[in-house]
Each structure stands twice: as structure tokens, then as C-alpha cells.
Short mmCIF file of C-alpha atoms in Angstrom, two decimals:
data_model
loop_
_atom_site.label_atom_id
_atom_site.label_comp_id
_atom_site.label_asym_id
_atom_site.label_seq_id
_atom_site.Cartn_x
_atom_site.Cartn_y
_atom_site.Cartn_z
CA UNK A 1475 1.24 -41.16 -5.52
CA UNK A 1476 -0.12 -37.84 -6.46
CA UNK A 1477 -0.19 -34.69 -4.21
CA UNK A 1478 -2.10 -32.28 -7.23
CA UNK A 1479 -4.87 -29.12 -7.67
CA UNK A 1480 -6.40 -27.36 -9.66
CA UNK A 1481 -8.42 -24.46 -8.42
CA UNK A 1482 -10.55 -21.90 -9.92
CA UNK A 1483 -11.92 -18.86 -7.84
CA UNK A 1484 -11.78 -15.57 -7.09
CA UNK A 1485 -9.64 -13.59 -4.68
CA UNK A 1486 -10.90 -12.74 -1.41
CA UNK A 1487 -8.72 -9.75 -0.94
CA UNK A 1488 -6.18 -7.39 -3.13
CA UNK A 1489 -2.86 -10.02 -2.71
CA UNK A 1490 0.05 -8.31 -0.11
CA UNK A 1491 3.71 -9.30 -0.60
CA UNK A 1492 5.47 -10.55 2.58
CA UNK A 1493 8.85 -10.76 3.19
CA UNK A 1494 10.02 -13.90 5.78
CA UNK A 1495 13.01 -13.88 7.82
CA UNK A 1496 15.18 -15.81 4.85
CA UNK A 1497 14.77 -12.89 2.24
CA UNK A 1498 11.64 -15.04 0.44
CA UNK A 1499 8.66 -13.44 -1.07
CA UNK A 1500 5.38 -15.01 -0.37
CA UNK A 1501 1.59 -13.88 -0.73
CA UNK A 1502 -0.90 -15.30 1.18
CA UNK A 1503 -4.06 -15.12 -0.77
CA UNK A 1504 -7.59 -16.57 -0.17
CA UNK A 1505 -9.85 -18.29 -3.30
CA UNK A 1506 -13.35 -17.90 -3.31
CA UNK A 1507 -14.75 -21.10 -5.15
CA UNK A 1508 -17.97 -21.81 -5.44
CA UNK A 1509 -19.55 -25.18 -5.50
CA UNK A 1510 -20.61 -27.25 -8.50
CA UNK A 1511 -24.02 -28.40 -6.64
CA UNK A 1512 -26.57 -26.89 -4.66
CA UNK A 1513 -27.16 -27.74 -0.95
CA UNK A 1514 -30.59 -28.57 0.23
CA UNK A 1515 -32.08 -25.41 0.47
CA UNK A 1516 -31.20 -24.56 -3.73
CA UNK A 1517 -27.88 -22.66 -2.63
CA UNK A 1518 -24.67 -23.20 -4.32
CA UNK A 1519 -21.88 -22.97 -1.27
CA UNK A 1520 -18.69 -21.31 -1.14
CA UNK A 1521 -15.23 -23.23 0.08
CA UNK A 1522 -12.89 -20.06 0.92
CA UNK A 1523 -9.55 -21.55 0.38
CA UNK A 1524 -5.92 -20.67 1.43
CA UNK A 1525 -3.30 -20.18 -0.80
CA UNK A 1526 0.60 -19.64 -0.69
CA UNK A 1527 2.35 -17.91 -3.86
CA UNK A 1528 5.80 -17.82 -3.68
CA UNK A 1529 8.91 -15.69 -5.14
CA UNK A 1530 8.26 -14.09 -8.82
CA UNK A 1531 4.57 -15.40 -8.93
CA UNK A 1532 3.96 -13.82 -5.76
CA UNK A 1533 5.55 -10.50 -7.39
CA UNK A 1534 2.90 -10.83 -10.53
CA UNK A 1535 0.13 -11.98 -8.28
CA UNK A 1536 0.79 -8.53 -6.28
CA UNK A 1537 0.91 -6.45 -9.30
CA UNK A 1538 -1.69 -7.85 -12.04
CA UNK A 1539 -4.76 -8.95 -9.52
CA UNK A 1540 -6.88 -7.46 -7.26
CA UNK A 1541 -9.93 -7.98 -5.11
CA UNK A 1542 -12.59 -10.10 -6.53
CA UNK A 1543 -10.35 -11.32 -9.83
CA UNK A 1544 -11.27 -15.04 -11.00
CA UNK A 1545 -7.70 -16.74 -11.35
CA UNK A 1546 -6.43 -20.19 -11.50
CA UNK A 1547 -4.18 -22.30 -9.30
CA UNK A 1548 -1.95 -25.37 -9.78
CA UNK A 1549 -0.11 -26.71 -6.97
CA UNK A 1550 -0.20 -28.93 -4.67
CA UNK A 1551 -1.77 -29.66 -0.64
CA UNK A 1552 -0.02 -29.19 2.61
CA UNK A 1553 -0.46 -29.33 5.72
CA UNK A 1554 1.71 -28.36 8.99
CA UNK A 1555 1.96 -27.30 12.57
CA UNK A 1556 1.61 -24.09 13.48
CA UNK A 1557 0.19 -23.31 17.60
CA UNK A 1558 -0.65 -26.89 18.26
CA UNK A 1559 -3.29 -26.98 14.95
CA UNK A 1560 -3.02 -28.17 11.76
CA UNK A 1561 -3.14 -26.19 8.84
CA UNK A 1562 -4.00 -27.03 5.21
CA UNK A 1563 -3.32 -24.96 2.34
CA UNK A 1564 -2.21 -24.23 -1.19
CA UNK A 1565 1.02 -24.49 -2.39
CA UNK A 1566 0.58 -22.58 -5.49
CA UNK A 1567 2.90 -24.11 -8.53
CA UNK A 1568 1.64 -22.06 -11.13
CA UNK A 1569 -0.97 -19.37 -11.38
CA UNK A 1570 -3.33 -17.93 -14.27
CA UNK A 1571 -4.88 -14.47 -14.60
CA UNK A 1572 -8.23 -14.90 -16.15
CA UNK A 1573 -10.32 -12.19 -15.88
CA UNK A 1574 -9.60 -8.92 -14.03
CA UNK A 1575 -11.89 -5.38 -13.31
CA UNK A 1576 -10.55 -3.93 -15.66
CA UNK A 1577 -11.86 -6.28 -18.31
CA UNK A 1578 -14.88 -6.07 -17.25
CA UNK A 1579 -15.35 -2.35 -16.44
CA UNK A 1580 -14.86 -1.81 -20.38
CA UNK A 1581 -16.87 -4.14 -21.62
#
């Protein structure tokens, strides 16, 4: 069995650093990625997914992206409990930078 994704998208919102009860980094971040078809009125849709980044890659996630940044994720799906619903997300293995504003500002 195989519990794997890759992801492609760009981020919602500038990624924030939180610090749980146990001394753990994470960063909760939220992909953008757009579909590879159009619906029936012409439109390609959007899925807006959530993501968790952990420890060090939640560090460089924090410093090296920001709003609107196309980056990749590898990881894998969960899902839990959390006030009676359940909630699927992104556990984020492995992340790439691909393009950021700055790139693109001097181009």
C-alpha cells in the first residue's frame, strides 16, 4: 500500500511558524492548485489545499517563501479528529522552492 503526493501550487498566504506544546515547529500553509481541465462553463477550478511542514522545512518554508510563491510538495495524506470532524491534510515530506517574487520582479 501507498499513502503518496505530489503537489504543485502556490501559497495562499506568507507561511507563520508555530510552536506546539512539545517544543515542535510546524507551519500550516495552504496550496493553491489549479485544475488540469476546465469545468462546464470553460473555467479551470482551484482545489485550495492544506498543508503541514514540520521542524527545519518549516524554518526554510518561513524564511525563503512568501505569498503567492509556486512550490512543490511531497508527502503524504492524513486525516484525524479534531471537534467531532474529520480533517484531511498534507503531511509535507519534502518541499521545493520553484519560483519566488523576487524572480519574477527582475525579470
Amino acid at each position: 500500500m501507498l499513502n503518496q503526493i505530489i503537489l504543485v501550487g502556490r501559497l495562499v498566504q506568507d507561511p507563520e511558524i508555530k510552536e506546539l506544546e512539545n517544543g515542535v515547529k510546524a507551519s500550516y500553509i495552504i496550496l493553491a492548485v489549479p485544475r488540469n481541465y476546465k469545468n462546464s462553463n470553460g473555467i479551470y477550478e482551484t482545489d485550495f489545499i492544506d498543508c503541514v511542514v514540520w521542524k527545519n522545512i518549516a524554518d526554510n518554508v518561513k524564511e525563503y517563501c512568501k505569498k503567492n510563491d509556486i512550490i512543490g510538495v511531497k508527502g503524504r495524506i492524513q486525516t484525524r479528529k479534531e471537534d467531532n470532524k474529520n480533517i484531511t491534510e498534507v503531511i509535507a515530506e519534502k518541499v521545493t522552492f520553484l519560483s519566488n517574487r523576487k524572480e519574477t520582479e527582475e525579470e
